[in-house]
mmCIF file of C-alpha atoms in Angstrom:
data_model
loop_
_atom_site.group_PDB
_atom_site.id
_atom_site.type_symbol
_atom_site.label_atom_id
_atom_site.label_comp_id
_atom_site.label_asym_id
_atom_site.label_seq_id
_atom_site.Cartn_x
_atom_site.Cartn_y
_atom_site.Cartn_z
ATOM 1 C CA UNK A 315 -28.559 13.995 12.579
ATOM 2 C CA UNK A 316 -29.666 11.403 15.155
ATOM 3 C CA UNK A 317 -31.893 9.631 12.623
ATOM 4 C CA UNK A 318 -29.106 9.742 10.047
ATOM 5 C CA UNK A 319 -26.666 7.975 12.413
ATOM 6 C CA UNK A 320 -29.215 5.264 13.151
ATOM 7 C CA UNK A 321 -29.958 4.856 9.436
ATOM 8 C CA UNK A 322 -26.234 4.430 8.720
ATOM 9 C CA UNK A 323 -26.002 1.764 11.430
ATOM 10 C CA UNK A 324 -28.995 -0.081 9.984
ATOM 11 C CA UNK A 325 -27.475 -0.024 6.486
ATOM 12 C CA UNK A 326 -24.157 -1.308 7.816
ATOM 13 C CA UNK A 327 -25.864 -4.099 9.762
ATOM 14 C CA UNK A 328 -27.897 -5.051 6.685
ATOM 15 C CA UNK A 329 -24.771 -5.183 4.535
ATOM 16 C CA UNK A 330 -23.022 -7.408 7.068
ATOM 17 C CA UNK A 331 -26.072 -9.676 7.291
ATOM 18 C CA UNK A 332 -26.030 -10.126 3.501
ATOM 19 C CA UNK A 333 -22.335 -11.067 3.676
ATOM 20 C CA UNK A 334 -23.081 -13.588 6.410
ATOM 21 C CA UNK A 335 -25.877 -15.182 4.336
ATOM 22 C CA UNK A 336 -23.568 -15.427 1.318
ATOM 23 C CA UNK A 337 -21.008 -17.151 3.531
ATOM 24 C CA UNK A 338 -23.529 -19.840 4.385
ATOM 25 C CA UNK A 339 -23.283 -21.049 0.807
ATOM 26 C CA UNK A 340 -19.546 -21.415 0.255
ATOM 27 C CA UNK A 341 -16.377 -19.412 -0.248
ATOM 28 C CA UNK A 342 -16.593 -19.902 -4.019
ATOM 29 C CA UNK A 343 -19.084 -17.022 -4.158
ATOM 30 C CA UNK A 344 -19.320 -13.682 -2.403
ATOM 31 C CA UNK A 345 -17.361 -10.464 -2.605
ATOM 32 C CA UNK A 346 -14.348 -8.793 -1.076
ATOM 33 C CA UNK A 347 -13.776 -5.037 -1.044
ATOM 34 C CA UNK A 348 -10.070 -4.244 -1.147
ATOM 35 C CA UNK A 349 -8.289 -0.979 -0.557
ATOM 36 C CA UNK A 350 -4.746 0.166 -1.278
ATOM 37 C CA UNK A 351 -2.569 3.233 -1.213
ATOM 38 C CA UNK A 352 -1.459 4.606 -4.577
ATOM 39 C CA UNK A 353 1.774 2.734 -5.322
ATOM 40 C CA UNK A 354 0.566 -0.494 -3.723
ATOM 41 C CA UNK A 355 -2.748 -0.404 -5.573
ATOM 42 C CA UNK A 356 -1.058 0.171 -8.918
ATOM 43 C CA UNK A 357 1.850 -2.283 -8.816
ATOM 44 C CA UNK A 358 1.259 -4.899 -6.098
ATOM 45 C CA UNK A 359 -2.453 -5.531 -5.578
ATOM 46 C CA UNK A 360 -3.254 -6.516 -9.202
ATOM 47 C CA UNK A 361 -0.788 -9.437 -8.925
ATOM 48 C CA UNK A 362 -2.332 -10.574 -5.646
ATOM 49 C CA UNK A 363 -5.864 -10.288 -7.010
ATOM 50 C CA UNK A 364 -4.920 -12.246 -10.136
ATOM 51 C CA UNK A 365 -3.557 -15.099 -8.037
ATOM 52 C CA UNK A 366 -6.584 -15.013 -5.713
ATOM 53 C CA UNK A 367 -9.167 -15.032 -8.501
ATOM 54 C CA UNK A 368 -7.406 -17.928 -10.188
ATOM 55 C CA UNK A 369 -8.209 -19.970 -7.076
ATOM 56 C CA UNK A 370 -11.615 -18.393 -6.372
ATOM 57 C CA UNK A 371 -13.067 -17.307 -9.737
ATOM 58 C CA UNK A 372 -16.575 -16.892 -8.331
ATOM 59 C CA UNK A 373 -15.601 -14.227 -5.796
ATOM 60 C CA UNK A 374 -16.208 -10.626 -6.871
ATOM 61 C CA UNK A 375 -13.320 -8.276 -6.093
ATOM 62 C CA UNK A 376 -13.639 -4.511 -5.900
ATOM 63 C CA UNK A 377 -10.512 -2.379 -5.467
ATOM 64 C CA UNK A 378 -10.402 1.194 -4.174
ATOM 65 C CA UNK A 379 -7.119 3.097 -4.518
ATOM 66 C CA UNK A 380 -6.484 6.299 -2.596
ATOM 67 C CA UNK A 381 -4.363 7.948 0.061
ATOM 68 C CA UNK A 382 -3.459 5.889 3.121
ATOM 69 C CA UNK A 383 -5.620 8.161 5.278
ATOM 70 C CA UNK A 384 -8.730 7.847 3.115
ATOM 71 C CA UNK A 385 -8.338 4.074 2.720
ATOM 72 C CA UNK A 386 -7.947 3.529 6.468
ATOM 73 C CA UNK A 387 -11.001 5.708 7.105
ATOM 74 C CA UNK A 388 -13.008 3.469 4.758
ATOM 75 C CA UNK A 389 -11.791 0.347 6.571
ATOM 76 C CA UNK A 390 -12.838 1.868 9.899
ATOM 77 C CA UNK A 391 -16.278 2.663 8.444
ATOM 78 C CA UNK A 392 -16.726 -0.903 7.172
ATOM 79 C CA UNK A 393 -16.690 0.145 3.497
ATOM 80 C CA UNK A 394 -13.458 -1.780 2.791
ATOM 81 C CA UNK A 395 -12.775 -5.290 4.116
ATOM 82 C CA UNK A 396 -8.996 -5.476 3.728
ATOM 83 C CA UNK A 397 -6.410 -2.887 2.735
ATOM 84 C CA UNK A 398 -2.683 -2.846 2.043
ATOM 85 C CA UNK A 399 -1.105 0.554 2.638
ATOM 86 C CA UNK A 400 2.380 1.988 2.639
ATOM 87 C CA UNK A 401 1.833 5.218 4.542
ATOM 88 C CA UNK A 402 1.344 5.837 8.239
ATOM 89 C CA UNK A 403 -1.994 4.659 9.592
ATOM 90 C CA UNK A 404 -3.788 7.620 11.261
ATOM 91 C CA UNK A 405 -3.494 7.339 15.039
ATOM 92 C CA UNK A 406 -7.064 8.472 15.624
ATOM 93 C CA UNK A 407 -8.307 5.346 13.822
ATOM 94 C CA UNK A 408 -6.202 2.789 15.677
ATOM 95 C CA UNK A 409 -9.026 1.944 18.120
ATOM 96 C CA UNK A 410 -11.009 0.607 15.138
ATOM 97 C CA UNK A 411 -8.257 -1.031 13.112
ATOM 98 C CA UNK A 412 -6.018 -4.052 13.285
ATOM 99 C CA UNK A 413 -2.679 -3.449 11.573
ATOM 100 C CA UNK A 414 -0.351 -6.310 10.573
ATOM 101 C CA UNK A 415 3.001 -5.976 8.802
ATOM 102 C CA UNK A 416 2.832 -7.573 5.345
ATOM 103 C CA UNK A 417 6.276 -6.981 3.883
ATOM 104 C CA UNK A 418 8.769 -4.216 3.162
ATOM 105 C CA UNK A 419 9.146 -2.288 -0.058
ATOM 106 C CA UNK A 420 12.452 -0.840 -1.135
ATOM 107 C CA UNK A 421 12.907 2.509 -2.850
ATOM 108 C CA UNK A 422 15.753 2.824 -5.349
ATOM 109 C CA UNK A 423 17.369 5.582 -7.357
ATOM 110 C CA UNK A 424 16.371 5.489 -11.029
ATOM 111 C CA UNK A 425 18.324 7.056 -13.872
ATOM 112 C CA UNK A 426 18.164 7.131 -17.675
ATOM 113 C CA UNK A 427 20.087 4.141 -19.085
ATOM 114 C CA UNK A 428 22.613 6.451 -20.769
ATOM 115 C CA UNK A 429 23.422 8.420 -17.597
ATOM 116 C CA UNK A 430 27.110 8.222 -16.529
ATOM 117 C CA UNK A 431 26.113 6.756 -13.152
ATOM 118 C CA UNK A 432 24.051 4.004 -14.759
ATOM 119 C CA UNK A 433 27.185 1.860 -14.909
ATOM 120 C CA UNK A 434 27.198 1.642 -11.103
ATOM 121 C CA UNK A 435 25.018 -0.547 -8.887
ATOM 122 C CA UNK A 436 25.629 1.764 -5.933
ATOM 123 C CA UNK A 437 25.852 5.542 -5.904
ATOM 124 C CA UNK A 438 27.701 7.457 -3.186
ATOM 125 C CA UNK A 439 25.766 9.924 -1.040
ATOM 126 C CA UNK A 440 27.823 12.886 -2.216
ATOM 127 C CA UNK A 441 26.898 12.178 -5.846
ATOM 128 C CA UNK A 442 23.235 12.881 -5.124
ATOM 129 C CA UNK A 443 23.918 16.605 -4.728
ATOM 130 C CA UNK A 444 25.168 16.766 -8.326
ATOM 131 C CA UNK A 445 21.979 15.273 -9.804
ATOM 132 C CA UNK A 446 18.796 16.911 -10.989
ATOM 133 C CA UNK A 447 15.708 15.240 -9.508
ATOM 134 C CA UNK A 448 12.047 14.819 -10.321
ATOM 135 C CA UNK A 449 9.768 13.821 -7.463
ATOM 136 C CA UNK A 450 6.244 13.372 -6.183
ATOM 137 C CA UNK A 451 4.650 16.441 -4.661
ATOM 138 C CA UNK A 452 5.564 17.146 -1.058
ATOM 139 C CA UNK A 453 2.139 16.122 0.298
ATOM 140 C CA UNK A 454 2.585 12.535 -0.916
ATOM 141 C CA UNK A 455 3.107 9.955 1.842
ATOM 142 C CA UNK A 456 5.789 8.289 -0.301
ATOM 143 C CA UNK A 457 7.618 11.600 -0.693
ATOM 144 C CA UNK A 458 7.394 12.337 3.034
ATOM 145 C CA UNK A 459 8.859 8.902 3.757
ATOM 146 C CA UNK A 460 11.718 9.445 1.312
ATOM 147 C CA UNK A 461 12.505 12.877 2.721
ATOM 148 C CA UNK A 462 12.585 11.635 6.312
ATOM 149 C CA UNK A 463 14.672 8.560 5.446
ATOM 150 C CA UNK A 464 17.245 10.687 3.623
ATOM 151 C CA UNK A 465 17.432 12.999 6.650
ATOM 152 C CA UNK A 466 17.873 10.022 8.964
ATOM 153 C CA UNK A 467 20.840 8.902 6.855
ATOM 154 C CA UNK A 468 22.677 12.207 6.873
ATOM 155 C CA UNK A 469 21.470 13.536 3.503
ATOM 156 C CA UNK A 470 19.989 17.014 3.366
ATOM 157 C CA UNK A 471 16.931 16.868 1.037
ATOM 158 C CA UNK A 472 16.897 20.669 0.815
ATOM 159 C CA UNK A 473 20.241 20.541 -1.024
ATOM 160 C CA UNK A 474 18.927 18.155 -3.688
ATOM 161 C CA UNK A 475 18.106 19.875 -6.978
ATOM 162 C CA UNK A 476 14.433 19.067 -7.558
ATOM 163 C CA UNK A 477 13.559 20.332 -11.031
ATOM 164 C CA UNK A 478 9.938 19.178 -11.282
ATOM 165 C CA UNK A 479 7.200 17.642 -9.140
ATOM 166 C CA UNK A 480 4.544 15.215 -10.384
ATOM 167 C CA UNK A 481 1.443 13.589 -8.910
ATOM 168 C CA UNK A 482 2.017 10.058 -10.236
ATOM 169 C CA UNK A 483 4.762 7.442 -10.384
ATOM 170 C CA UNK A 484 4.088 6.839 -14.084
ATOM 171 C CA UNK A 485 4.787 10.501 -14.869
ATOM 172 C CA UNK A 486 8.021 10.337 -12.888
ATOM 173 C CA UNK A 487 9.184 7.214 -14.734
ATOM 174 C CA UNK A 488 8.459 8.844 -18.082
ATOM 175 C CA UNK A 489 10.321 12.004 -17.047
ATOM 176 C CA UNK A 490 13.397 10.011 -16.025
ATOM 177 C CA UNK A 491 13.326 7.998 -19.257
ATOM 178 C CA UNK A 492 13.388 11.283 -21.197
ATOM 179 C CA UNK A 493 16.355 12.599 -19.258
ATOM 180 C CA UNK A 494 14.596 15.183 -17.093
ATOM 181 C CA UNK A 495 16.258 13.970 -13.913
ATOM 182 C CA UNK A 496 16.753 11.164 -11.428
ATOM 183 C CA UNK A 497 14.152 9.965 -8.909
ATOM 184 C CA UNK A 498 13.499 7.672 -5.990
ATOM 185 C CA UNK A 499 10.684 5.168 -6.602
ATOM 186 C CA UNK A 500 9.486 1.843 -5.258
ATOM 187 C CA UNK A 501 11.365 -1.084 -6.764
ATOM 188 C CA UNK A 502 8.052 -2.805 -7.516
ATOM 189 C CA UNK A 503 7.084 0.094 -9.808
ATOM 190 C CA UNK A 504 10.013 -0.247 -12.214
ATOM 191 C CA UNK A 505 10.551 -3.977 -12.726
ATOM 192 C CA UNK A 506 9.277 -3.942 -16.315
ATOM 193 C CA UNK A 507 11.211 -0.813 -17.322
ATOM 194 C CA UNK A 508 14.482 -2.138 -15.859
ATOM 195 C CA UNK A 509 14.036 -5.490 -17.632
ATOM 196 C CA UNK A 510 13.431 -3.678 -20.934
ATOM 197 C CA UNK A 511 16.461 -1.429 -20.447
ATOM 198 C CA UNK A 512 14.341 1.741 -20.296
ATOM 199 C CA UNK A 513 15.546 2.677 -16.819
ATOM 200 C CA UNK A 514 18.535 1.916 -14.609
ATOM 201 C CA UNK A 515 18.161 1.424 -10.864
ATOM 202 C CA UNK A 516 20.860 1.904 -8.238
ATOM 203 C CA UNK A 517 21.098 1.630 -4.484
ATOM 204 C CA UNK A 518 22.572 4.397 -2.365
ATOM 205 C CA UNK A 519 25.816 3.441 -0.680
ATOM 206 C CA UNK A 520 25.209 2.723 3.002
ATOM 207 C CA UNK A 521 21.466 3.465 2.890
ATOM 208 C CA UNK A 522 18.425 1.205 2.808
ATOM 209 C CA UNK A 523 15.332 3.097 1.695
ATOM 210 C CA UNK A 524 12.655 0.737 2.964
ATOM 211 C CA UNK A 525 9.202 1.104 4.438
ATOM 212 C CA UNK A 526 6.673 -1.353 5.773
ATOM 213 C CA UNK A 527 3.586 -2.348 3.854
ATOM 214 C CA UNK A 528 0.764 -3.082 6.258
ATOM 215 C CA UNK A 529 -2.473 -5.054 6.063
ATOM 216 C CA UNK A 530 -5.327 -3.133 7.664
ATOM 217 C CA UNK A 531 -8.587 -4.761 8.781
ATOM 218 C CA UNK A 532 -11.409 -3.874 11.145
ATOM 219 C CA UNK A 533 -11.918 -6.487 13.852
ATOM 220 C CA UNK A 534 -15.151 -4.792 14.954
ATOM 221 C CA UNK A 535 -16.869 -5.481 11.607
ATOM 222 C CA UNK A 536 -18.071 -8.742 10.118
ATOM 223 C CA UNK A 537 -15.204 -10.384 8.227
ATOM 224 C CA UNK A 538 -16.638 -12.342 5.286
ATOM 225 C CA UNK A 539 -15.178 -15.693 4.282
ATOM 226 C CA UNK A 540 -14.055 -14.185 0.973
ATOM 227 C CA UNK A 541 -12.166 -11.461 2.857
ATOM 228 C CA UNK A 542 -10.758 -14.083 5.222
ATOM 229 C CA UNK A 543 -9.490 -16.177 2.312
ATOM 230 C CA UNK A 544 -7.831 -13.206 0.603
ATOM 231 C CA UNK A 545 -6.137 -12.096 3.823
ATOM 232 C CA UNK A 546 -5.002 -15.629 4.578
ATOM 233 C CA UNK A 547 -3.489 -15.888 1.087
ATOM 234 C CA UNK A 548 -1.196 -12.910 1.625
ATOM 235 C CA UNK A 549 -0.186 -13.333 5.272
ATOM 236 C CA UNK A 550 1.959 -15.844 7.111
ATOM 237 C CA UNK A 551 0.126 -18.412 9.227
ATOM 238 C CA UNK A 552 1.033 -16.618 12.471
ATOM 239 C CA UNK A 553 -0.166 -13.216 11.283
ATOM 240 C CA UNK A 554 -3.367 -14.698 9.876
ATOM 241 C CA UNK A 555 -4.078 -16.505 13.153
ATOM 242 C CA UNK A 556 -3.965 -13.200 15.044
ATOM 243 C CA UNK A 557 -6.452 -11.555 12.694
ATOM 244 C CA UNK A 558 -8.687 -14.622 12.749
ATOM 245 C CA UNK A 559 -8.807 -14.613 16.544
ATOM 246 C CA UNK A 560 -9.789 -10.951 16.701
ATOM 247 C CA UNK A 561 -12.386 -11.339 13.948
ATOM 248 C CA UNK A 562 -13.923 -14.422 15.561
ATOM 249 C CA UNK A 563 -14.195 -12.663 18.914
ATOM 250 C CA UNK A 564 -15.892 -9.655 17.298
ATOM 251 C CA UNK A 565 -18.354 -11.810 15.327
ATOM 252 C CA UNK A 566 -19.330 -13.713 18.486
ATOM 253 C CA UNK A 567 -19.943 -10.479 20.332
ATOM 254 C CA UNK A 568 -22.202 -9.305 17.499
ATOM 255 C CA UNK A 569 -24.068 -12.613 17.465
ATOM 256 C CA UNK A 570 -23.060 -13.450 13.868
#
C-alpha cells in the first residue's frame, strides 16, 4: 500500500510535468480535462466547448459526465482540471477544492402542449396536486434539490402524484410529450422542444426553482494554460482573478 501511494504520486507529478512542458510551447496546443454533472454535461458544456474550440482548435478537450460527488472526487485527485456541477459539493473534499459560482439554472414545469394548463405561463401551487408527475429517481441530486425547494415553498412533495421515475432527463421529456405526466426539469434541457412546440413550460406562481451552477477546480494541482483559458472564458474577470491567484500560489509552492 505504501509503494502504491508513492507510485500514484509519481504518476501525478509526471502528468503535471508533461502539462507544464506543453505550456512552454503555447496555448494553441495542449489538453483540458473537463467534468460535469449529468444535466450540465448534457445541455450546457457542449455549447461552451464548441465556443472554446472555435478559438483554440488545437487544444484537445476530454469531457467526463457523472454525479456531482464523483466529478468532484476526480477534481480533487487531479484527474479533472475544471468541472461545472449543479449538485452540492461534498464537504469532505472542500480542503482540496476551490468552488466559484458560475450562474444559476432555473427549473420549470413542463406539460404536453395539449394539456389544459399549457395555456398559462404560471400555474398556481394548488394545481400541482391535481397533476400526475414523472420524475428522476429519488437519489438524483436534481430530484433532491427539487424536493427540498418545493418543501421550502410550502408544497408537500409527498402529496404530488408521481406515476413513474426515470434515470434520465431525455426519458422524462419523452414521457411528458406522450402525455404520461408533468415534470420539473432544467430550462436549459428543453429549449429545443419548447421552440418546436413539443413541450410547454410554465413557472409556478410565487416560486423560483433555481440552483447554483458552480465551477470546481483544485488549487493544489498544476493548472495548465489550456485549463486556465477555458476557465477564464466562462467566468467573470473577478471570479477568474481569484482562481488565478490561488493557482499561481500553488504552482510557486510546487516549484512549477
